[in-house]
Amino acid sequence: MAAILIGPAPGSELMGTVYPYFRPYLRALALDTRWAFFAPNPTRGRTLRYTVEDAQGARHEFRPTESLARWEPGYFRLTTLYAALRPDAPALVASAGRYLCRRHAALAPRSVTFVLRDGRVVTPEEYLAGARPLDDGHVEERLLPEVACGPAASAG
Amino acid sequence: MIQLEIVRIGVGLALLAAYAPVTGRLPELYGSAGWISPEAVAATYGGAWTWSPLDVLGAPRQLLAWHALFLLACGALAAGWRTSWVKWLAWAGHLSYMHRNPVITYGLDHVLAALLLLLCAAPVGRAWSLDRRRRGAAPAGASLGQAACLTLVRLQVAVIFFFAGVEKLRGDSWWGGWAVWVALANPEFANVPLAWFAQHLWVVNLMTYATLLVELAYPFLVWGRDTRPWVLGAALALTAGMGALLGLYLFSFVMIVGHLAFARGAWLDRAAT
């Protein structure tokens, strides 16, 4: 019962005293969640793109979020994964980059660069006027640091 | 207690539905050479208390063997075959995936982990199960353990709804009445044509505030004898609506299973006959 109540409880002086004793168990049992579904605000549209630079210096763009169909197995697992590749998670970005180096080994890749595209909310009026959430005019693009591919990936 | 058995069957089926379709993607999602390495997980989340057997069983064949065993356990849990120990296998298996790659876990996984833990403590498999057929004995009356575990399952579902509502109170889109529009317009979830909602914004406002009202009222009113049918009906409608509008079918299914823990035995008897 304690785990049910303490896991999602908000931070306070009392919780700051009690929570450290429970944290290991809550983490081990995967109960360290706040049940904040669509909260405090629902997320906006986010897409991930990446560019593979091959041995000749040519760039190949891939759009995993946009090419992922709704009915594909693991749809939400993959969208969650793409959304997790952020500047504040460099180890995840590096791991994903190395994975893509191996996946595109046929291109003899030199590096992988991720592009985050954060959408802004399209108002109902804008929507009725023809705007869509991930139109170029409604997204903010950010480049993540380049992930270098090792010789193994380049060798194919 | 039939309510606990409904939760057992629902959780078992939900685990199967969540994990069986990703069988072809195991190396990509959970393999040592997949998107997210165990080292990246340790560096990002810290490794203590979250070790997973899949941290070392990362080769495709090892993953497949683990996965097959896990899916069998989930199926056995749903069918109620050797329930007293397969529930532990299903729980440990689910945690092993969550800990191996926490990056791809989402609300569904946490709800399943919480319900599975409670099912492990509960004496389940005594009705609507192969165990019941095998033993052949009439199901005993509700034990103290069953009653206590059912209360914990109910408390868990109430807590989920309560915090889901409270966390939303911190968001300006929920106060402003347009949060449902933001969710519907997110291409990740968009599952219905938006034009109609854009033309009828009052419906969006109504849905946003109704969501808040139901989530905040549920944990208090679902315990009352007179208020339970109404608040449970509203919660079922909210959960089913969310599943349909946002394409969160599996999550909605699991939450509906959780809500059914509050169904009275007499209702279920009437529904069964």
JSON list of N, CA, C and O in Angstrom, two decimals, chain A residues 50-81:
[
{"chain": "A", "resi": 50, "resn": "TYR", "atom": "N", "xyz": [17.06, 11.84, -39.36]},
{"chain": "A", "resi": 50, "resn": "TYR", "atom": "CA", "xyz": [18.50, 11.77, -39.23]},
{"chain": "A", "resi": 50, "resn": "TYR", "atom": "C", "xyz": [19.15, 11.70, -40.60]},
{"chain": "A", "resi": 50, "resn": "TYR", "atom": "O", "xyz": [18.53, 11.30, -41.58]},
{"chain": "A", "resi": 51, "resn": "THR", "atom": "N", "xyz": [20.38, 12.13, -40.61]},
{"chain": "A", "resi": 51, "resn": "THR", "atom": "CA", "xyz": [21.15, 12.15, -41.85]},
{"chain": "A", "resi": 51, "resn": "THR", "atom": "C", "xyz": [22.37, 11.27, -41.67]},
{"chain": "A", "resi": 51, "resn": "THR", "atom": "O", "xyz": [23.07, 11.37, -40.66]},
{"chain": "A", "resi": 52, "resn": "VAL", "atom": "N", "xyz": [22.60, 10.41, -42.64]},
{"chain": "A", "resi": 52, "resn": "VAL", "atom": "CA", "xyz": [23.80, 9.57, -42.65]},
{"chain": "A", "resi": 52, "resn": "VAL", "atom": "C", "xyz": [24.75, 10.15, -43.69]},
{"chain": "A", "resi": 52, "resn": "VAL", "atom": "O", "xyz": [24.37, 10.33, -44.85]},
{"chain": "A", "resi": 53, "resn": "GLU", "atom": "N", "xyz": [25.96, 10.45, -43.24]},
{"chain": "A", "resi": 53, "resn": "GLU", "atom": "CA", "xyz": [26.98, 10.92, -44.19]},
{"chain": "A", "resi": 53, "resn": "GLU", "atom": "C", "xyz": [27.84, 9.73, -44.59]},
{"chain": "A", "resi": 53, "resn": "GLU", "atom": "O", "xyz": [28.40, 9.05, -43.73]},
{"chain": "A", "resi": 54, "resn": "ASP", "atom": "N", "xyz": [27.89, 9.44, -45.88]},
{"chain": "A", "resi": 54, "resn": "ASP", "atom": "CA", "xyz": [28.64, 8.25, -46.32]},
{"chain": "A", "resi": 54, "resn": "ASP", "atom": "C", "xyz": [30.12, 8.57, -46.55]},
{"chain": "A", "resi": 54, "resn": "ASP", "atom": "O", "xyz": [30.56, 9.72, -46.37]},
{"chain": "A", "resi": 55, "resn": "ALA", "atom": "N", "xyz": [30.86, 7.56, -46.96]},
{"chain": "A", "resi": 55, "resn": "ALA", "atom": "CA", "xyz": [32.31, 7.70, -47.10]},
{"chain": "A", "resi": 55, "resn": "ALA", "atom": "C", "xyz": [32.69, 8.76, -48.12]},
{"chain": "A", "resi": 55, "resn": "ALA", "atom": "O", "xyz": [33.76, 9.37, -48.05]},
{"chain": "A", "resi": 56, "resn": "GLN", "atom": "N", "xyz": [31.81, 8.98, -49.10]},
{"chain": "A", "resi": 56, "resn": "GLN", "atom": "CA", "xyz": [32.11, 9.98, -50.13]},
{"chain": "A", "resi": 56, "resn": "GLN", "atom": "C", "xyz": [31.67, 11.38, -49.71]},
{"chain": "A", "resi": 56, "resn": "GLN", "atom": "O", "xyz": [31.80, 12.34, -50.47]},
{"chain": "A", "resi": 57, "resn": "GLY", "atom": "N", "xyz": [31.08, 11.49, -48.54]},
{"chain": "A", "resi": 57, "resn": "GLY", "atom": "CA", "xyz": [30.62, 12.80, -48.07]},
{"chain": "A", "resi": 57, "resn": "GLY", "atom": "C", "xyz": [29.19, 13.12, -48.47]},
{"chain": "A", "resi": 57, "resn": "GLY", "atom": "O", "xyz": [28.68, 14.19, -48.15]},
{"chain": "A", "resi": 58, "resn": "ALA", "atom": "N", "xyz": [28.52, 12.19, -49.17]},
{"chain": "A", "resi": 58, "resn": "ALA", "atom": "CA", "xyz": [27.12, 12.42, -49.55]},
{"chain": "A", "resi": 58, "resn": "ALA", "atom": "C", "xyz": [26.23, 12.22, -48.34]},
{"chain": "A", "resi": 58, "resn": "ALA", "atom": "O", "xyz": [26.52, 11.40, -47.47]},
{"chain": "A", "resi": 59, "resn": "ARG", "atom": "N", "xyz": [25.13, 12.98, -48.30]},
{"chain": "A", "resi": 59, "resn": "ARG", "atom": "CA", "xyz": [24.23, 12.90, -47.15]},
{"chain": "A", "resi": 59, "resn": "ARG", "atom": "C", "xyz": [22.92, 12.22, -47.56]},
{"chain": "A", "resi": 59, "resn": "ARG", "atom": "O", "xyz": [22.34, 12.54, -48.59]},
{"chain": "A", "resi": 60, "resn": "HIS", "atom": "N", "xyz": [22.49, 11.28, -46.72]},
{"chain": "A", "resi": 60, "resn": "HIS", "atom": "CA", "xyz": [21.25, 10.55, -46.98]},
{"chain": "A", "resi": 60, "resn": "HIS", "atom": "C", "xyz": [20.30, 10.82, -45.82]},
{"chain": "A", "resi": 60, "resn": "HIS", "atom": "O", "xyz": [20.63, 10.52, -44.67]},
{"chain": "A", "resi": 61, "resn": "GLU", "atom": "N", "xyz": [19.12, 11.37, -46.13]},
{"chain": "A", "resi": 61, "resn": "GLU", "atom": "CA", "xyz": [18.18, 11.71, -45.05]},
{"chain": "A", "resi": 61, "resn": "GLU", "atom": "C", "xyz": [17.16, 10.59, -44.84]},
{"chain": "A", "resi": 61, "resn": "GLU", "atom": "O", "xyz": [16.65, 10.01, -45.81]},
{"chain": "A", "resi": 62, "resn": "PHE", "atom": "N", "xyz": [16.86, 10.31, -43.58]},
{"chain": "A", "resi": 62, "resn": "PHE", "atom": "CA", "xyz": [15.84, 9.31, -43.22]},
{"chain": "A", "resi": 62, "resn": "PHE", "atom": "C", "xyz": [14.84, 9.96, -42.27]},
{"chain": "A", "resi": 62, "resn": "PHE", "atom": "O", "xyz": [15.21, 10.81, -41.46]},
{"chain": "A", "resi": 63, "resn": "ARG", "atom": "N", "xyz": [13.58, 9.52, -42.39]},
{"chain": "A", "resi": 63, "resn": "ARG", "atom": "CA", "xyz": [12.50, 10.11, -41.58]},
{"chain": "A", "resi": 63, "resn": "ARG", "atom": "C", "xyz": [11.74, 9.00, -40.85]},
{"chain": "A", "resi": 63, "resn": "ARG", "atom": "O", "xyz": [10.64, 8.62, -41.26]},
{"chain": "A", "resi": 64, "resn": "PRO", "atom": "N", "xyz": [12.32, 8.47, -39.78]},
{"chain": "A", "resi": 64, "resn": "PRO", "atom": "CA", "xyz": [11.70, 7.30, -39.13]},
{"chain": "A", "resi": 64, "resn": "PRO", "atom": "C", "xyz": [10.31, 7.55, -38.57]},
{"chain": "A", "resi": 64, "resn": "PRO", "atom": "O", "xyz": [9.43, 6.71, -38.70]},
{"chain": "A", "resi": 65, "resn": "THR", "atom": "N", "xyz": [10.09, 8.72, -37.95]},
{"chain": "A", "resi": 65, "resn": "THR", "atom": "CA", "xyz": [8.76, 8.97, -37.37]},
{"chain": "A", "resi": 65, "resn": "THR", "atom": "C", "xyz": [7.71, 9.04, -38.46]},
{"chain": "A", "resi": 65, "resn": "THR", "atom": "O", "xyz": [6.64, 8.44, -38.36]},
{"chain": "A", "resi": 66, "resn": "GLU", "atom": "N", "xyz": [8.04, 9.77, -39.50]},
{"chain": "A", "resi": 66, "resn": "GLU", "atom": "CA", "xyz": [7.05, 9.98, -40.57]},
{"chain": "A", "resi": 66, "resn": "GLU", "atom": "C", "xyz": [6.81, 8.72, -41.39]},
{"chain": "A", "resi": 66, "resn": "GLU", "atom": "O", "xyz": [5.75, 8.57, -41.99]},
{"chain": "A", "resi": 67, "resn": "SER", "atom": "N", "xyz": [7.79, 7.82, -41.43]},
{"chain": "A", "resi": 67, "resn": "SER", "atom": "CA", "xyz": [7.59, 6.61, -42.23]},
{"chain": "A", "resi": 67, "resn": "SER", "atom": "C", "xyz": [7.03, 5.45, -41.38]},
{"chain": "A", "resi": 67, "resn": "SER", "atom": "O", "xyz": [6.82, 4.37, -41.89]},
{"chain": "A", "resi": 68, "resn": "LEU", "atom": "N", "xyz": [6.79, 5.73, -40.10]},
{"chain": "A", "resi": 68, "resn": "LEU", "atom": "CA", "xyz": [6.25, 4.69, -39.22]},
{"chain": "A", "resi": 68, "resn": "LEU", "atom": "C", "xyz": [4.72, 4.67, -39.32]},
{"chain": "A", "resi": 68, "resn": "LEU", "atom": "O", "xyz": [4.07, 5.67, -39.01]},
{"chain": "A", "resi": 69, "resn": "ALA", "atom": "N", "xyz": [4.19, 3.56, -39.75]},
{"chain": "A", "resi": 69, "resn": "ALA", "atom": "CA", "xyz": [2.73, 3.46, -39.90]},
{"chain": "A", "resi": 69, "resn": "ALA", "atom": "C", "xyz": [2.09, 3.11, -38.57]},
{"chain": "A", "resi": 69, "resn": "ALA", "atom": "O", "xyz": [2.69, 2.43, -37.73]},
{"chain": "A", "resi": 70, "resn": "ARG", "atom": "N", "xyz": [0.87, 3.59, -38.39]},
{"chain": "A", "resi": 70, "resn": "ARG", "atom": "CA", "xyz": [0.16, 3.41, -37.13]},
{"chain": "A", "resi": 70, "resn": "ARG", "atom": "C", "xyz": [-0.03, 1.94, -36.75]},
{"chain": "A", "resi": 70, "resn": "ARG", "atom": "O", "xyz": [-0.05, 1.58, -35.58]},
{"chain": "A", "resi": 71, "resn": "TRP", "atom": "N", "xyz": [-0.19, 1.10, -37.76]},
{"chain": "A", "resi": 71, "resn": "TRP", "atom": "CA", "xyz": [-0.48, -0.31, -37.49]},
{"chain": "A", "resi": 71, "resn": "TRP", "atom": "C", "xyz": [0.78, -1.14, -37.27]},
{"chain": "A", "resi": 71, "resn": "TRP", "atom": "O", "xyz": [0.71, -2.33, -36.99]},
{"chain": "A", "resi": 72, "resn": "GLU", "atom": "N", "xyz": [1.95, -0.53, -37.40]},
{"chain": "A", "resi": 72, "resn": "GLU", "atom": "CA", "xyz": [3.18, -1.32, -37.26]},
{"chain": "A", "resi": 72, "resn": "GLU", "atom": "C", "xyz": [3.37, -1.80, -35.83]},
{"chain": "A", "resi": 72, "resn": "GLU", "atom": "O", "xyz": [3.06, -1.07, -34.88]},
{"chain": "A", "resi": 73, "resn": "PRO", "atom": "N", "xyz": [3.86, -3.05, -35.67]},
{"chain": "A", "resi": 73, "resn": "PRO", "atom": "CA", "xyz": [4.09, -3.56, -34.32]},
{"chain": "A", "resi": 73, "resn": "PRO", "atom": "C", "xyz": [5.05, -2.65, -33.55]},
{"chain": "A", "resi": 73, "resn": "PRO", "atom": "O", "xyz": [6.05, -2.20, -34.11]},
{"chain": "A", "resi": 74, "resn": "GLY", "atom": "N", "xyz": [4.71, -2.39, -32.32]},
{"chain": "A", "resi": 74, "resn": "GLY", "atom": "CA", "xyz": [5.59, -1.56, -31.49]},
{"chain": "A", "resi": 74, "resn": "GLY", "atom": "C", "xyz": [5.52, -0.09, -31.83]},
{"chain": "A", "resi": 74, "resn": "GLY", "atom": "O", "xyz": [6.45, 0.67, -31.54]},
{"chain": "A", "resi": 75, "resn": "TYR", "atom": "N", "xyz": [4.39, 0.35, -32.42]},
{"chain": "A", "resi": 75, "resn": "TYR", "atom": "CA", "xyz": [4.27, 1.75, -32.85]},
{"chain": "A", "resi": 75, "resn": "TYR", "atom": "C", "xyz": [4.59, 2.72, -31.70]},
{"chain": "A", "resi": 75, "resn": "TYR", "atom": "O", "xyz": [5.43, 3.60, -31.83]},
{"chain": "A", "resi": 76, "resn": "PHE", "atom": "N", "xyz": [3.92, 2.53, -30.56]},
{"chain": "A", "resi": 76, "resn": "PHE", "atom": "CA", "xyz": [4.14, 3.48, -29.46]},
{"chain": "A", "resi": 76, "resn": "PHE", "atom": "C", "xyz": [5.52, 3.31, -28.82]},
{"chain": "A", "resi": 76, "resn": "PHE", "atom": "O", "xyz": [6.08, 4.25, -28.27]},
{"chain": "A", "resi": 77, "resn": "ARG", "atom": "N", "xyz": [6.07, 2.08, -28.87]},
{"chain": "A", "resi": 77, "resn": "ARG", "atom": "CA", "xyz": [7.43, 1.90, -28.35]},
{"chain": "A", "resi": 77, "resn": "ARG", "atom": "C", "xyz": [8.41, 2.73, -29.20]},
{"chain": "A", "resi": 77, "resn": "ARG", "atom": "O", "xyz": [9.30, 3.40, -28.67]},
{"chain": "A", "resi": 78, "resn": "LEU", "atom": "N", "xyz": [8.22, 2.68, -30.51]},
{"chain": "A", "resi": 78, "resn": "LEU", "atom": "CA", "xyz": [9.15, 3.40, -31.39]},
{"chain": "A", "resi": 78, "resn": "LEU", "atom": "C", "xyz": [8.95, 4.91, -31.31]},
{"chain": "A", "resi": 78, "resn": "LEU", "atom": "O", "xyz": [9.93, 5.66, -31.28]},
{"chain": "A", "resi": 79, "resn": "THR", "atom": "N", "xyz": [7.70, 5.37, -31.24]},
{"chain": "A", "resi": 79, "resn": "THR", "atom": "CA", "xyz": [7.51, 6.83, -31.13]},
{"chain": "A", "resi": 79, "resn": "THR", "atom": "C", "xyz": [8.09, 7.33, -29.80]},
{"chain": "A", "resi": 79, "resn": "THR", "atom": "O", "xyz": [8.65, 8.42, -29.73]},
{"chain": "A", "resi": 80, "resn": "THR", "atom": "N", "xyz": [7.94, 6.51, -28.75]},
{"chain": "A", "resi": 80, "resn": "THR", "atom": "CA", "xyz": [8.51, 6.89, -27.44]},
{"chain": "A", "resi": 80, "resn": "THR", "atom": "C", "xyz": [10.04, 6.94, -27.52]},
{"chain": "A", "resi": 80, "resn": "THR", "atom": "O", "xyz": [10.68, 7.84, -26.97]},
{"chain": "A", "resi": 81, "resn": "LEU", "atom": "N", "xyz": [10.59, 5.97, -28.23]},
{"chain": "A", "resi": 81, "resn": "LEU", "atom": "CA", "xyz": [12.05, 5.93, -28.40]},
{"chain": "A", "resi": 81, "resn": "LEU", "atom": "C", "xyz": [12.54, 7.17, -29.16]},
{"chain": "A", "resi": 81, "resn": "LEU", "atom": "O", "xyz": [13.49, 7.84, -28.73]}
]
